[in-house]
Short mmCIF file of C-alpha atoms in Angstrom, two decimals:
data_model
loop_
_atom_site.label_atom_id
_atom_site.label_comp_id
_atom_site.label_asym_id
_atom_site.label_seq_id
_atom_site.Cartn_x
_atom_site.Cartn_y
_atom_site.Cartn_z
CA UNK U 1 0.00 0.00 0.00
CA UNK U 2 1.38 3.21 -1.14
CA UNK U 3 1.58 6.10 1.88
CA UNK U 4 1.27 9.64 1.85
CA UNK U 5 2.57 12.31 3.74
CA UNK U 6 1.37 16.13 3.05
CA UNK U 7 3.91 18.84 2.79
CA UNK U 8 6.91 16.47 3.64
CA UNK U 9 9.96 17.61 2.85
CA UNK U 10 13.88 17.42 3.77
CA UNK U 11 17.27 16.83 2.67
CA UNK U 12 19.48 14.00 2.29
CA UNK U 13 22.23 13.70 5.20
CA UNK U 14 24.08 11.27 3.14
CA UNK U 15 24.87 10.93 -0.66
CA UNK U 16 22.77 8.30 -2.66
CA UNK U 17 25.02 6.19 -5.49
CA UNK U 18 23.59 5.99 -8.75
CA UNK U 19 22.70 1.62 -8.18
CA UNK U 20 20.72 2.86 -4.70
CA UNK U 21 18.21 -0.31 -4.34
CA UNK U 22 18.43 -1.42 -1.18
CA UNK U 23 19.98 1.19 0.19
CA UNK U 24 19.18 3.20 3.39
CA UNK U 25 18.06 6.59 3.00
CA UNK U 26 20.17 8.65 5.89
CA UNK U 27 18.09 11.55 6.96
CA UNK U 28 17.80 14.13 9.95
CA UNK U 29 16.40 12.07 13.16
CA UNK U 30 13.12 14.13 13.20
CA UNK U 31 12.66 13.77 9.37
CA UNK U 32 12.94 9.81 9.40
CA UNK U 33 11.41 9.45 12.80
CA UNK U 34 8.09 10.95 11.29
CA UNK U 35 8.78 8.53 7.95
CA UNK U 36 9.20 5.57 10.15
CA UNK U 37 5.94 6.81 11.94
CA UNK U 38 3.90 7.36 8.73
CA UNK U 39 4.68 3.83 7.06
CA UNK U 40 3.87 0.63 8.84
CA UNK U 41 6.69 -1.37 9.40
CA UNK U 42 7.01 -4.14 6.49
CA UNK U 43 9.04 -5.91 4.25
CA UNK U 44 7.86 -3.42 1.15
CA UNK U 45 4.15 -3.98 0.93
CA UNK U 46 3.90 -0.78 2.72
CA UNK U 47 6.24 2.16 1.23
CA UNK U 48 5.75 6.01 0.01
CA UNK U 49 6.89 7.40 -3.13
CA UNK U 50 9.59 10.19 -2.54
CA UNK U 51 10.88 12.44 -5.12
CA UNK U 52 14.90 13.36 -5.25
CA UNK U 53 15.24 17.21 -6.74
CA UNK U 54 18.09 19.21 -8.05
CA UNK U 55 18.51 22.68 -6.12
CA UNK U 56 17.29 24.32 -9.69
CA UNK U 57 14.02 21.44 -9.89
CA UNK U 58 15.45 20.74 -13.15
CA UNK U 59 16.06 17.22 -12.47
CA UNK U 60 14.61 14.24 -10.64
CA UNK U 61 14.16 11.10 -9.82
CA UNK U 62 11.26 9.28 -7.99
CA UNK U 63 12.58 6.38 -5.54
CA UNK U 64 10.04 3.97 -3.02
CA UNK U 65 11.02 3.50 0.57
CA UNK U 66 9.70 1.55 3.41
CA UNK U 67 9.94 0.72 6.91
CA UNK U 68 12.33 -1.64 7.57
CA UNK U 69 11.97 -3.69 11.90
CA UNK U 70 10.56 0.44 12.73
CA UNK U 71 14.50 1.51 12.47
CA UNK U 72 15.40 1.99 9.05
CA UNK U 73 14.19 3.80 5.41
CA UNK U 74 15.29 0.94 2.62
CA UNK U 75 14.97 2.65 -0.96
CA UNK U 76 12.92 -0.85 -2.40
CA UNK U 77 12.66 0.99 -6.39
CA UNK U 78 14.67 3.59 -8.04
CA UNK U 79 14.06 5.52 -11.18
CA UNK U 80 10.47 4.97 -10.53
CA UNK U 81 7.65 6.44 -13.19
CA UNK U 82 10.35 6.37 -15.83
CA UNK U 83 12.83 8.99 -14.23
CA UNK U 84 16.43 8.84 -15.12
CA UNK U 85 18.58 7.41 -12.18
CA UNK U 86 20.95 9.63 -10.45
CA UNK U 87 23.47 10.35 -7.89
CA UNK U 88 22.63 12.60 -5.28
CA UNK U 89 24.76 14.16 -2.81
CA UNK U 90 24.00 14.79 0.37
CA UNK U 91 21.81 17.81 1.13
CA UNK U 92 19.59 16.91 -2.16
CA UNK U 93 15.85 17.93 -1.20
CA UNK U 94 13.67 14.66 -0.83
CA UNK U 95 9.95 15.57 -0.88
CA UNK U 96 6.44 12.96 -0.59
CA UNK U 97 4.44 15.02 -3.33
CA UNK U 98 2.04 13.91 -5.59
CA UNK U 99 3.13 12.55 -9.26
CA UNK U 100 0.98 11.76 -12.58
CA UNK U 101 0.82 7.77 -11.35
CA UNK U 102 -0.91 10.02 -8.05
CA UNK U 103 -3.70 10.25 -9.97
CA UNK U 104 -4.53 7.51 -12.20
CA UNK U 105 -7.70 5.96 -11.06
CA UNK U 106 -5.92 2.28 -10.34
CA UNK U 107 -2.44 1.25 -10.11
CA UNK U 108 -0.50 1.43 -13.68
CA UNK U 109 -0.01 -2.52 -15.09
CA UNK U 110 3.25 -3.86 -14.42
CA UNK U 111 4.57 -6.25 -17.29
CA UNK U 112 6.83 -8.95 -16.05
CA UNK U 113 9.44 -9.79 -18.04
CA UNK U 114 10.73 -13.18 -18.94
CA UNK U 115 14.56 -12.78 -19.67
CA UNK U 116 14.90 -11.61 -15.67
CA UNK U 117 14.09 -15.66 -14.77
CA UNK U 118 15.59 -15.76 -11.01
CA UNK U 119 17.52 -18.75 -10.05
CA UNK U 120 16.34 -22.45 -9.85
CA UNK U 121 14.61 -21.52 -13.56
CA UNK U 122 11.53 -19.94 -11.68
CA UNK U 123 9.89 -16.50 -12.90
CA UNK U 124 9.73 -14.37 -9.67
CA UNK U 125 6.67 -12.13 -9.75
CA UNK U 126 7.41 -9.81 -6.64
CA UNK U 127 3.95 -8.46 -5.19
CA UNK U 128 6.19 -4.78 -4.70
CA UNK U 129 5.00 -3.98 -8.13
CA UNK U 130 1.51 -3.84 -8.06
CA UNK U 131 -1.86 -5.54 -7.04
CA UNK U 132 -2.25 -6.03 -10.84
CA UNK U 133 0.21 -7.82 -13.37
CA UNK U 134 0.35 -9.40 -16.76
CA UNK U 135 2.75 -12.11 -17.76
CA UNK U 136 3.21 -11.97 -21.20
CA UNK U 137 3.23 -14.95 -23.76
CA UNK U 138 6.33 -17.38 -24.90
CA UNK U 139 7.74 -16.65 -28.06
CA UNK U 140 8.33 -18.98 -30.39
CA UNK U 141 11.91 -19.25 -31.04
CA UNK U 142 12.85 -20.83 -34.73
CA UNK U 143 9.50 -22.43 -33.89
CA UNK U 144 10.55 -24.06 -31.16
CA UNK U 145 7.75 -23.98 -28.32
CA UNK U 146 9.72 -22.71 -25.46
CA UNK U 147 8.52 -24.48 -21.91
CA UNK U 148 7.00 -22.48 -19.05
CA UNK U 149 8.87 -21.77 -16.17
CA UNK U 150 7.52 -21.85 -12.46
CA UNK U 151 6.06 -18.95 -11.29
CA UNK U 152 6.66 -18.19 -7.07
CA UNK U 153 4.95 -15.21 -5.71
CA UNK U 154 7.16 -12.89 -3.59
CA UNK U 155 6.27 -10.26 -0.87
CA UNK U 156 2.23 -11.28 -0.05
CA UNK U 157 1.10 -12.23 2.66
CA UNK U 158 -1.65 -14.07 4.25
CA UNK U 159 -4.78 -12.19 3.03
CA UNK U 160 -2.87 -10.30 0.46
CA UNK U 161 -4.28 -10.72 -3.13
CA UNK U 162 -3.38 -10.22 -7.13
CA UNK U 163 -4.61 -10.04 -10.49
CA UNK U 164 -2.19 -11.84 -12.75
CA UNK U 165 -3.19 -11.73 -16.43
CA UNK U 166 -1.49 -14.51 -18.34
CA UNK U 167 -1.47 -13.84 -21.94
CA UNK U 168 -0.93 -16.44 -24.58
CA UNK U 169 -2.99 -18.99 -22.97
CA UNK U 170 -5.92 -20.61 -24.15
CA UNK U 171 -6.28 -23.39 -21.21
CA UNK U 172 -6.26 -23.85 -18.08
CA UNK U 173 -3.82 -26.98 -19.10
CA UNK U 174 -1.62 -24.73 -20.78
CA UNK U 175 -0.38 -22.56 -17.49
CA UNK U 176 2.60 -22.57 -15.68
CA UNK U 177 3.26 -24.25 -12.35
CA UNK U 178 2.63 -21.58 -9.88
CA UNK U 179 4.45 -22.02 -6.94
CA UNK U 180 2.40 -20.65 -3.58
CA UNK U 181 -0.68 -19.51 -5.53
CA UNK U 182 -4.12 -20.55 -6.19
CA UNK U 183 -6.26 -20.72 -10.03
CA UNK U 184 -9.55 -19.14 -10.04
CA UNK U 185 -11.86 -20.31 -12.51
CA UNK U 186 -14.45 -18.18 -13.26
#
């Protein structure tokens, strides 16, 4: 669930590198105490979209953060919306403010893609992109049917639920092994 918080706005106390996944965003102790306040503690379910700006607003990028054991601010997406990603130094203004994705009326679609296949030859579809997602058809190759991989479901919990569109599929017989989920037939 994506968090809000009006009128929020600091700097960074620490520089970000340009690969900043997983990083932790350092900022003043009353700045991240009302973060860690604002976004339930979680393993990225819960985050809130932060924009980096250039002192002249010129440039940006939009980065998701959550609440990592109530201590920590881990940066979970960079270069979010399309921005470019960028360094920052330290004393970059960070601000919660409303983007174009703000508005849509549901969550934009997120397209897995099938050449990031995760070790042990299963497709990882991580629940930190969105409540809805489409997994797109096999290509033929040479015409060569290729095999599906497993599909495992990462980041949901108990309770938590998705809307995966598989594409390419004209049978129930014909889908993947999915790994932790259940088939609704409708």
């Amino acid at each position: 669930m994506r968090c809000y918080k009006n009128n929020f706005s600091t700097t960074l106390v620490e520089e970000l590198a340009l690969n900043k996944k997983d990083a932790r965003l350092i900022l003043n102790e009353e700045s991240a105490e009302l973060l860690l306040q604002t976004i339930p503690n979680s393993h990225g379910q819960h985050y809130m979209r932060l924009t980096l700006q250039s002192a002249d607003a010129a440039e940006y990028e939009l980065i998701d953060v959550y609440n990592r054991y109530g201590e920590d601010l881990i940066i979970c997406r960079d270069g979010m919306e399309d921005t470019t990603l960028a360094e920052w130094p330290a004393g970059t203004r960070i601000l919660c403010a409303p983007t174009a994705q703000s508005f849509q009326p549901s969550q934009i679609t997120y397209v897995n893609d099938r050449l990031e296949i995760a070790n042990r030859n299963t497709l990882v579809i991580d629940a930190r992109n969105g409540k809805t997602q489409i997994l797109l058809p096999i290509d033929d190759v040479d015409g060569e049917t290729k095999e599906w991989y497993p599909v495992v479901f990462t980041h949901m919990h108990d309770g938590d639920e998705m809307l995966l569109e598989v594409r390419g599929v004209d049978s129930a017989d014909q889908l993947p092994a999915f790994i932790n989920a259940t088939l609704l037939k409708g």
